[in-house]
Amino acid sequence: MRALLANALLYGDQTRPVRIEAQRVGDRMHMIVSGGGPGPDSDEIPHLFERFYRGRSAAEAGQAGSGLGLFNARGIARTHGGDVRRLDGDRFELELPLMD
């Protein structure tokens, strides 16, 4: 979740609030995070969850980062039986099973 929030704050529209939506769907929790920005360029989308991948705009702007945030977030979520996925624009969803 931290990586999704950090990306929303860093790459989102600085004039708009970060939005977090959460809902229970059966035995799963779904959280959607958005920074109100345009999201990644279409040619970058297939690479978003690759280890060490950083988008062109972040690299060109000299923004700090290692390119491990989304890669690690997805790995951790999957270890716990969930997933992280891009929905559209800059909207990302974290899905995890609920604990008993």
Coordinates of C-alpha atoms in Angstrom, one line a residue:
M1 CA 0.0 0.0 0.0
R2 CA 2.9 2.4 0.8
A3 CA 4.2 2.1 -2.8
L4 CA 0.8 3.0 -4.3
L5 CA 0.4 6.0 -2.0
A6 CA 4.0 7.1 -2.6
N7 CA 3.4 6.9 -6.4
A8 CA 0.1 8.8 -6.2
L9 CA 1.8 11.6 -4.2
L10 CA 4.9 11.7 -6.3
Y11 CA 3.4 11.4 -9.8
G12 CA -0.2 12.6 -9.3
D13 CA -1.7 16.0 -9.9
Q14 CA -0.3 18.1 -7.1
T15 CA -3.5 20.3 -7.2
R16 CA -5.8 17.4 -6.5
P17 CA -6.1 15.2 -3.4
V18 CA -5.0 11.6 -3.4
R19 CA -8.0 9.3 -3.4
I20 CA -8.3 6.0 -1.5
E21 CA -11.3 3.9 -1.9
A22 CA -11.8 0.6 0.0
Q23 CA -14.5 -2.0 -0.1
R24 CA -15.1 -5.5 0.9
V25 CA -16.1 -7.9 -1.8
G26 CA -16.9 -11.3 -0.3
D27 CA -13.8 -12.5 1.6
R28 CA -11.5 -10.0 -0.1
M29 CA -10.5 -6.3 0.5
H30 CA -10.1 -4.0 -2.5
M31 CA -8.3 -0.7 -2.1
I32 CA -8.0 1.7 -5.0
V33 CA -5.5 4.6 -5.0
S34 CA -5.4 7.5 -7.4
G35 CA -3.3 10.7 -7.5
G36 CA -5.5 12.4 -10.1
G37 CA -2.7 12.4 -12.6
P38 CA -2.6 11.3 -16.2
G39 CA -1.1 7.9 -15.5
P40 CA 1.7 6.2 -17.4
D41 CA 2.2 6.5 -21.2
S42 CA 0.7 3.6 -23.1
D43 CA 4.0 2.2 -24.1
E44 CA 5.1 2.1 -20.5
I45 CA 2.1 0.1 -19.2
P46 CA 3.5 -3.4 -19.9
H47 CA 6.6 -2.6 -17.9
L48 CA 5.1 -1.0 -14.7
F49 CA 5.6 -4.1 -12.5
E50 CA 9.1 -5.0 -13.8
R51 CA 12.0 -4.8 -11.3
F52 CA 13.9 -1.5 -11.6
Y53 CA 11.6 -0.1 -14.2
R54 CA 11.1 3.7 -14.0
G55 CA 9.0 5.7 -16.3
R56 CA 10.6 8.2 -18.7
S57 CA 9.0 11.3 -17.0
A58 CA 10.4 10.3 -13.6
A59 CA 13.8 9.7 -14.9
E60 CA 13.9 12.9 -17.0
A61 CA 12.7 14.9 -14.0
G62 CA 15.4 13.4 -11.8
Q63 CA 12.9 12.2 -9.3
A64 CA 14.2 9.9 -6.7
G65 CA 13.3 6.2 -6.8
S66 CA 14.7 2.7 -7.5
G67 CA 11.9 1.3 -9.7
L68 CA 11.1 -1.3 -7.1
G69 CA 7.9 0.0 -5.6
L70 CA 5.3 -1.6 -7.8
F71 CA 7.4 -4.7 -8.3
N72 CA 7.7 -5.2 -4.5
A73 CA 4.1 -4.3 -3.8
R74 CA 2.8 -6.9 -6.3
G75 CA 5.2 -9.5 -4.9
I76 CA 4.1 -8.9 -1.3
A77 CA 0.4 -8.9 -2.2
R78 CA 0.8 -12.2 -4.2
T79 CA 2.7 -13.8 -1.3
H80 CA -0.4 -13.1 0.8
G81 CA -2.9 -14.4 -1.8
G82 CA -3.7 -11.1 -3.3
D83 CA -2.5 -8.9 -6.2
V84 CA -1.8 -5.3 -7.3
R85 CA -3.0 -4.2 -10.7
R86 CA -3.4 -1.0 -12.7
L87 CA -7.0 -0.2 -13.5
D88 CA -6.8 2.9 -15.7
G89 CA -5.1 6.2 -15.8
D90 CA -3.2 6.4 -12.5
R91 CA -5.7 4.2 -10.6
F92 CA -4.1 1.2 -9.0
E93 CA -5.9 -1.5 -7.0
L94 CA -4.5 -3.6 -4.1
E95 CA -6.6 -6.7 -3.4
L96 CA -6.0 -8.9 -0.4
P97 CA -7.9 -11.8 1.3
L98 CA -9.5 -10.8 4.6
M99 CA -8.2 -12.5 7.8
D100 CA -10.5 -14.5 10.0

